[in-house]
Short mmCIF file of C-alpha atoms and ligand atoms in Angstrom, two decimals:
data_model
loop_
_atom_site.label_atom_id
_atom_site.label_comp_id
_atom_site.label_asym_id
_atom_site.label_seq_id
_atom_site.Cartn_x
_atom_site.Cartn_y
_atom_site.Cartn_z
CA MET A 1183 79.18 92.84 40.22
CA ASN A 1184 82.85 92.48 41.20
CA LYS A 1185 84.53 89.11 41.55
CA ASN A 1186 84.85 89.19 45.36
CA ILE A 1187 81.11 89.67 45.67
CA ILE A 1188 80.35 86.87 43.20
CA ASP A 1189 82.72 84.55 45.12
CA LEU A 1190 81.13 85.40 48.47
CA GLN A 1191 77.63 85.04 47.02
CA GLY A 1192 78.57 81.60 45.66
CA LYS A 1193 79.98 80.55 49.04
CA LEU A 1194 76.84 81.63 50.90
CA GLU A 1195 74.62 79.75 48.45
CA ALA A 1196 76.72 76.60 48.76
CA LEU A 1197 76.62 76.81 52.57
CA LEU A 1198 72.85 77.16 52.57
CA LEU A 1199 72.50 74.17 50.30
CA ALA A 1200 74.64 72.10 52.64
CA GLN A 1201 72.35 73.05 55.57
CA ARG A 1202 69.08 72.52 53.68
CA ASP A 1203 67.89 69.50 55.71
CA ASN A 1204 69.45 70.36 59.07
CA PHE A 1205 66.57 72.51 60.28
CA HIS A 1206 64.98 69.22 61.42
CA GLN A 1207 67.59 69.06 64.19
CA GLY A 1208 66.02 71.99 66.06
CA LYS A 1209 62.64 73.10 67.30
CA VAL A 1210 60.91 76.42 66.60
CA ALA A 1211 60.36 78.41 69.83
CA ASP A 1212 56.80 77.94 71.05
CA TYR A 1213 56.89 79.42 74.54
CA ILE A 1214 55.73 82.63 72.86
CA PRO A 1215 52.89 81.25 70.68
CA ALA A 1216 53.23 83.94 67.98
CA LEU A 1217 56.75 82.65 67.24
CA ALA A 1218 55.59 79.06 66.79
CA VAL A 1219 53.78 79.81 63.51
CA VAL A 1220 56.95 80.62 61.55
CA LYS A 1221 57.85 78.10 58.81
CA PRO A 1222 60.78 75.99 60.07
CA ASP A 1223 62.46 75.51 56.69
CA LEU A 1224 63.07 79.20 55.96
CA MET A 1225 66.77 80.08 56.11
CA GLY A 1226 68.97 82.92 54.99
CA ILE A 1227 72.33 84.53 55.47
CA SER A 1228 73.72 87.98 54.77
CA VAL A 1229 77.21 89.41 55.06
CA ALA A 1230 77.85 93.16 55.17
CA THR A 1231 81.42 94.42 55.11
CA ILE A 1232 82.86 97.70 56.32
CA ASP A 1233 84.18 98.37 52.82
CA GLY A 1234 80.62 98.44 51.47
CA LYS A 1235 79.82 94.91 50.24
CA VAL A 1236 76.36 93.52 51.07
CA VAL A 1237 75.74 89.95 49.97
CA GLY A 1238 72.91 87.57 50.82
CA ALA A 1239 71.52 84.14 50.02
CA GLY A 1240 68.28 82.26 50.68
CA ASP A 1241 65.60 84.05 52.72
CA TYR A 1242 67.91 86.90 53.69
CA GLN A 1243 65.28 89.52 52.93
CA HIS A 1244 62.51 87.76 54.85
CA ALA A 1245 61.70 89.65 58.05
CA PHE A 1246 61.71 87.75 61.37
CA SER A 1247 61.34 88.58 65.05
CA ILE A 1248 64.73 89.85 66.22
CA GLN A 1249 64.01 88.94 69.87
CA SER A 1250 67.20 88.93 71.94
CA ILE A 1251 69.30 90.44 69.15
CA SER A 1252 67.55 93.65 70.27
CA LYS A 1253 69.63 93.43 73.46
CA VAL A 1254 72.71 94.57 71.50
CA PHE A 1255 71.04 97.79 70.33
CA GLY A 1256 69.55 98.43 73.78
CA LEU A 1257 72.93 98.02 75.44
CA VAL A 1258 74.59 100.52 73.09
CA MET A 1259 71.79 103.03 73.68
CA ALA A 1260 72.02 102.66 77.46
CA ILE A 1261 75.82 103.00 77.52
CA ASN A 1262 75.57 106.10 75.33
CA ARG A 1263 72.97 107.57 77.67
CA ILE A 1264 74.39 106.91 81.15
CA GLY A 1265 78.03 105.99 80.48
CA ASP A 1266 80.06 103.78 82.78
CA SER A 1267 77.55 104.01 85.65
CA ILE A 1268 75.67 101.18 83.90
CA TRP A 1269 78.35 98.79 85.20
CA GLN A 1270 77.30 99.48 88.79
CA ARG A 1271 73.90 97.96 88.01
CA VAL A 1272 74.81 95.04 85.73
CA ARG A 1273 77.96 92.94 85.54
CA MET A 1274 79.96 91.64 82.56
CA GLU A 1275 80.35 87.97 83.48
CA PRO A 1276 78.93 84.91 81.71
CA SER A 1277 76.03 83.44 83.64
CA GLY A 1278 76.46 79.73 82.89
CA GLN A 1279 72.64 79.59 83.12
CA PRO A 1280 69.74 79.55 80.64
CA PHE A 1281 68.88 82.99 79.22
CA ASN A 1282 65.80 83.43 81.38
CA SER A 1283 67.16 81.99 84.63
CA ILE A 1284 66.15 83.65 87.89
CA ILE A 1285 68.41 81.57 90.15
CA GLN A 1286 71.51 83.83 90.35
CA LEU A 1287 69.50 87.02 90.59
CA GLN A 1288 68.31 86.21 94.13
CA SER A 1289 71.73 85.29 95.53
CA GLU A 1290 73.45 88.16 93.66
CA LYS A 1291 71.06 90.75 95.12
CA GLY A 1292 69.27 91.83 91.95
CA ILE A 1293 72.45 92.60 89.95
CA PRO A 1294 72.27 90.66 86.63
CA ARG A 1295 75.37 88.77 85.50
CA ASN A 1296 75.47 90.55 82.14
CA PRO A 1297 73.32 92.78 79.89
CA VAL A 1298 72.41 90.10 77.33
CA ILE A 1299 70.64 87.57 79.53
CA ASN A 1300 66.98 88.44 80.12
CA ALA A 1301 67.54 89.96 83.59
CA GLY A 1302 70.30 92.19 82.19
CA ALA A 1303 68.26 93.26 79.19
CA ILE A 1304 65.31 94.10 81.45
CA LEU A 1305 67.70 96.22 83.55
CA VAL A 1306 68.86 97.96 80.35
CA SER A 1307 65.19 98.46 79.42
CA ASP A 1308 64.73 100.21 82.78
CA ILE A 1309 67.60 102.58 81.97
CA LEU A 1310 66.03 103.37 78.59
CA THR A 1311 62.54 103.76 80.07
CA SER A 1312 63.87 106.11 82.76
CA HIS A 1313 66.09 108.21 80.50
CA PHE A 1314 64.00 108.68 77.35
CA SER A 1315 60.59 110.37 77.31
CA SER A 1316 59.48 107.73 74.81
CA SER A 1317 61.97 104.87 74.98
CA LYS A 1318 60.11 102.66 72.48
CA LEU A 1319 60.12 105.36 69.83
CA ALA A 1320 63.77 106.22 70.60
CA PHE A 1321 64.66 102.54 70.18
CA LEU A 1322 62.83 102.20 66.89
CA THR A 1323 64.35 105.45 65.62
CA PHE A 1324 67.85 104.24 66.54
CA ILE A 1325 67.37 100.94 64.68
CA ARG A 1326 65.73 102.57 61.66
CA LYS A 1327 68.63 105.01 61.33
CA LEU A 1328 71.24 102.25 61.61
CA ALA A 1329 69.45 100.07 59.08
CA GLY A 1330 68.69 103.03 56.82
CA ASN A 1331 65.09 101.90 56.63
CA GLU A 1332 62.11 103.83 58.00
CA ASN A 1333 59.75 100.87 57.55
CA ILE A 1334 61.22 98.66 60.28
CA SER A 1335 58.43 98.10 62.79
CA ILE A 1336 57.03 96.13 65.69
CA ASP A 1337 55.09 92.91 65.15
CA ASN A 1338 52.06 93.51 67.31
CA GLN A 1339 51.04 89.84 67.42
CA VAL A 1340 54.45 88.91 68.83
CA TYR A 1341 54.29 91.82 71.30
CA LEU A 1342 50.86 90.76 72.63
CA SER A 1343 52.02 87.16 72.86
CA GLU A 1344 55.12 88.22 74.84
CA VAL A 1345 53.03 90.28 77.25
CA LYS A 1346 50.62 87.40 77.79
CA HIS A 1347 53.30 84.79 78.37
CA GLY A 1348 56.03 86.88 79.99
CA HIS A 1349 55.54 85.77 83.59
CA LEU A 1350 59.16 84.79 84.11
CA ASN A 1351 60.37 88.12 82.72
CA ALA A 1352 57.92 89.86 85.07
CA ALA A 1353 59.35 87.84 87.98
CA LEU A 1354 62.90 88.91 87.02
CA ALA A 1355 61.83 92.56 86.89
CA HIS A 1356 60.00 92.43 90.23
CA LEU A 1357 62.94 90.69 91.91
CA MET A 1358 65.31 93.43 90.68
CA LYS A 1359 62.80 96.07 91.78
CA SER A 1360 62.71 94.53 95.27
CA PHE A 1361 66.50 94.95 95.45
CA GLY A 1362 66.20 98.60 94.33
CA ASN A 1363 67.81 97.99 90.93
CA ILE A 1364 64.78 99.06 88.83
CA ASP A 1365 63.76 102.74 88.86
CA SER A 1366 60.73 102.89 86.57
CA LYS A 1367 57.39 101.10 86.97
CA VAL A 1368 57.86 97.37 86.29
CA GLN A 1369 54.95 97.41 83.85
CA ASP A 1370 56.59 100.17 81.77
CA VAL A 1371 59.98 98.44 81.81
CA LEU A 1372 58.47 95.15 80.63
CA SER A 1373 56.45 96.92 77.97
CA HIS A 1374 59.67 98.44 76.60
CA TYR A 1375 61.50 95.08 76.76
CA PHE A 1376 58.70 93.19 74.98
CA THR A 1377 58.48 95.94 72.35
CA GLN A 1378 62.15 95.81 71.44
CA CYS A 1379 62.04 91.99 71.26
CA SER A 1380 59.03 92.20 68.89
CA ILE A 1381 60.76 94.24 66.20
CA SER A 1382 60.91 92.51 62.80
CA MET A 1383 64.00 92.80 60.59
CA ASN A 1384 65.71 90.70 57.97
CA CYS A 1385 69.30 89.39 57.77
CA GLU A 1386 70.43 92.11 55.39
CA GLN A 1387 69.10 94.92 57.61
CA LEU A 1388 70.58 93.43 60.78
CA ALA A 1389 74.00 92.86 59.24
CA GLN A 1390 74.17 96.43 57.94
CA SER A 1391 72.83 98.05 61.09
CA LEU A 1392 75.55 96.53 63.29
CA LEU A 1393 78.52 97.44 61.10
CA PHE A 1394 79.63 100.07 63.62
CA LEU A 1395 80.56 97.28 66.05
CA ALA A 1396 82.96 95.89 63.44
CA ASN A 1397 84.42 99.35 62.85
CA LYS A 1398 85.41 100.71 66.29
CA GLY A 1399 82.01 102.33 66.87
CA ILE A 1400 81.83 104.24 63.57
CA ASP A 1401 79.19 103.48 60.94
CA PRO A 1402 81.36 102.99 57.84
CA ARG A 1403 78.59 104.08 55.47
CA THR A 1404 77.94 107.48 57.06
CA GLU A 1405 81.15 107.87 59.13
CA LYS A 1406 78.93 108.77 62.07
CA VAL A 1407 80.13 107.85 65.56
CA ILE A 1408 77.51 105.46 66.97
CA CYS A 1409 79.49 104.69 70.13
CA SER A 1410 83.08 105.10 71.30
CA ALA A 1411 85.74 102.63 70.16
CA ARG A 1412 86.16 101.58 73.79
CA ASP A 1413 82.44 100.80 74.14
CA ALA A 1414 82.36 98.92 70.81
CA HIS A 1415 85.20 96.81 72.19
CA ARG A 1416 83.28 96.24 75.44
CA VAL A 1417 80.04 95.27 73.68
CA ASN A 1418 81.96 92.84 71.45
CA ALA A 1419 83.66 91.37 74.53
CA ILE A 1420 80.30 90.78 76.19
CA LEU A 1421 78.93 89.20 73.02
CA SER A 1422 81.98 86.91 72.91
CA THR A 1423 81.58 85.72 76.48
CA SER A 1424 77.77 85.78 76.88
CA GLY A 1425 75.98 86.39 73.57
CA MET A 1426 75.24 82.72 72.94
CA TYR A 1427 74.08 82.16 76.52
CA ASP A 1428 75.25 78.91 78.04
CA GLN A 1429 76.76 77.91 74.71
CA SER A 1430 79.06 80.96 74.53
CA GLY A 1431 82.13 78.97 75.51
CA GLU A 1432 81.50 76.39 72.81
CA PHE A 1433 80.86 79.11 70.22
CA ALA A 1434 84.12 80.89 71.13
CA PHE A 1435 85.92 77.56 71.05
CA SER A 1436 84.62 76.48 67.66
CA VAL A 1437 83.91 79.79 65.83
CA GLY A 1438 85.72 82.57 67.68
CA LEU A 1439 83.51 85.60 67.01
CA PRO A 1440 81.33 87.92 69.12
CA ALA A 1441 77.72 86.87 68.47
CA LYS A 1442 74.15 87.27 69.64
CA SER A 1443 71.24 84.94 69.08
CA GLY A 1444 67.49 85.44 69.40
CA VAL A 1445 64.70 82.90 69.87
CA GLY A 1446 63.24 84.03 66.53
CA GLY A 1447 66.13 82.04 65.02
CA GLY A 1448 68.33 85.02 64.14
CA LEU A 1449 72.05 85.12 64.84
CA ILE A 1450 74.37 88.07 64.33
CA SER A 1451 78.13 87.77 64.47
CA ILE A 1452 80.56 90.68 64.51
CA VAL A 1453 83.88 90.35 62.70
CA PRO A 1454 85.97 93.30 63.93
CA GLY A 1455 87.75 95.02 61.04
CA TYR A 1456 85.76 93.06 58.45
CA GLY A 1457 81.97 93.24 58.83
CA VAL A 1458 78.87 91.51 60.19
CA ILE A 1459 77.30 88.13 59.41
CA CYS A 1460 73.60 87.58 60.06
CA ALA A 1461 72.07 84.13 59.66
CA TRP A 1462 68.47 83.08 60.24
CA SER A 1463 66.75 79.74 60.60
CA PRO A 1464 63.90 79.40 63.13
CA PRO A 1465 64.51 75.95 64.72
CA LEU A 1466 66.55 76.24 67.94
CA ASN A 1467 68.66 73.92 70.05
CA HIS A 1468 67.97 73.57 73.76
CA TYR A 1469 70.12 76.62 74.60
CA GLY A 1470 67.79 78.80 72.50
CA ASN A 1471 70.29 79.23 69.64
CA SER A 1472 69.47 78.60 65.96
CA VAL A 1473 70.89 75.23 64.88
CA VAL A 1474 71.35 76.08 61.21
CA GLY A 1475 72.24 79.70 62.02
CA MET A 1476 75.17 78.53 64.12
CA ASN A 1477 76.29 76.08 61.43
CA LEU A 1478 76.14 78.80 58.77
CA VAL A 1479 78.16 81.31 60.80
CA ALA A 1480 80.66 78.61 61.79
CA SER A 1481 81.15 77.55 58.16
CA ILE A 1482 81.62 81.02 56.70
CA ALA A 1483 83.93 82.02 59.56
CA GLU A 1484 86.05 78.97 58.92
CA GLU A 1485 86.10 79.36 55.11
CA LEU A 1486 87.13 83.01 55.33
CA GLY A 1487 89.40 82.58 58.37
CA LEU A 1488 87.49 85.17 60.41
CA SER A 1489 88.07 84.02 64.01
CA ILE A 1490 89.33 86.79 66.29
CA TYR A 1491 91.58 84.27 68.05
CA HIS A 1492 93.83 83.51 65.06
O1 DON B 502 62.48 87.34 76.93
C1 DON B 502 62.02 86.60 76.09
O2 DON B 502 61.50 85.59 76.41
C2 DON B 502 62.12 86.90 74.61
N1 DON B 502 61.33 87.99 74.28
C3 DON B 502 63.51 87.09 74.15
C4 DON B 502 64.36 85.92 74.48
C5 DON B 502 65.39 85.55 73.50
O3 DON B 502 65.38 85.82 72.32
C6 DON B 502 66.40 84.70 74.08
N2 DON B 502 67.39 84.38 73.12
N3 DON B 502 67.77 83.41 72.64
#
């Protein structure tokens, strides 16, 4: 193992140790009952770099529910499929509201503020449902290819739990449908959305699968173009301004990296020109962001001087 990798490995282990007791400061999501059964003291971090390093510490190979991190993959797929016309149906502004808020959607006539709040991701799910003959399979295939792992799959317990408790998401979809901003059947759109949220992955797989966003749209391992450089820039911009929901301003202020959280406790952060950090710890703060996950990303970003605002 080369020295840089050993140094990074040591740093990640030290950061995890420093966070060991902080999981008590958050609460595991229980509004989807299948998420509530995850052990709160699991935690891991992985860093993948565009020059081929992959380093991890703690529970970085333990699979968890990716939840809203799936919104990043969905957005890239939708942009690739329908191009700039997506921006006529969803905006690129922070919402300043909780991730599942319905309040703005009524006054803004069914046009979601951005593609990474729930309303926006449901809109993206409509695009995928309408433009792929089997959008769920297309989604899974896309993720499996990016992660280089054919075994990535959907957690059916989480999926069923989401369907059963997804009334607010159903309300968002119906409201957009009433404004003419949903083409497919609401039931099909929600089924796609809940499916992509229910995919299980670990930190190492997530960090590697998003490397193209740190490398102007090109997967550095295969040199395949996953999206255009312009769209990688746009996705990163949206993650910077909205990826941490109503805490995006604070995250930009204190960390300075594009990021996306999920209520499964995962957090991915893109470091353009360097790589991807993925941290996981299930207990969340009241914004729906992982407490320890944020601390871990903040610490490594500071230690390595990774902020994009330097
Ligand atoms: O829509 C939901 O309720 C979930 N399936 C996903 C939400 C989520 O992860 C929000 N992120 N922090």
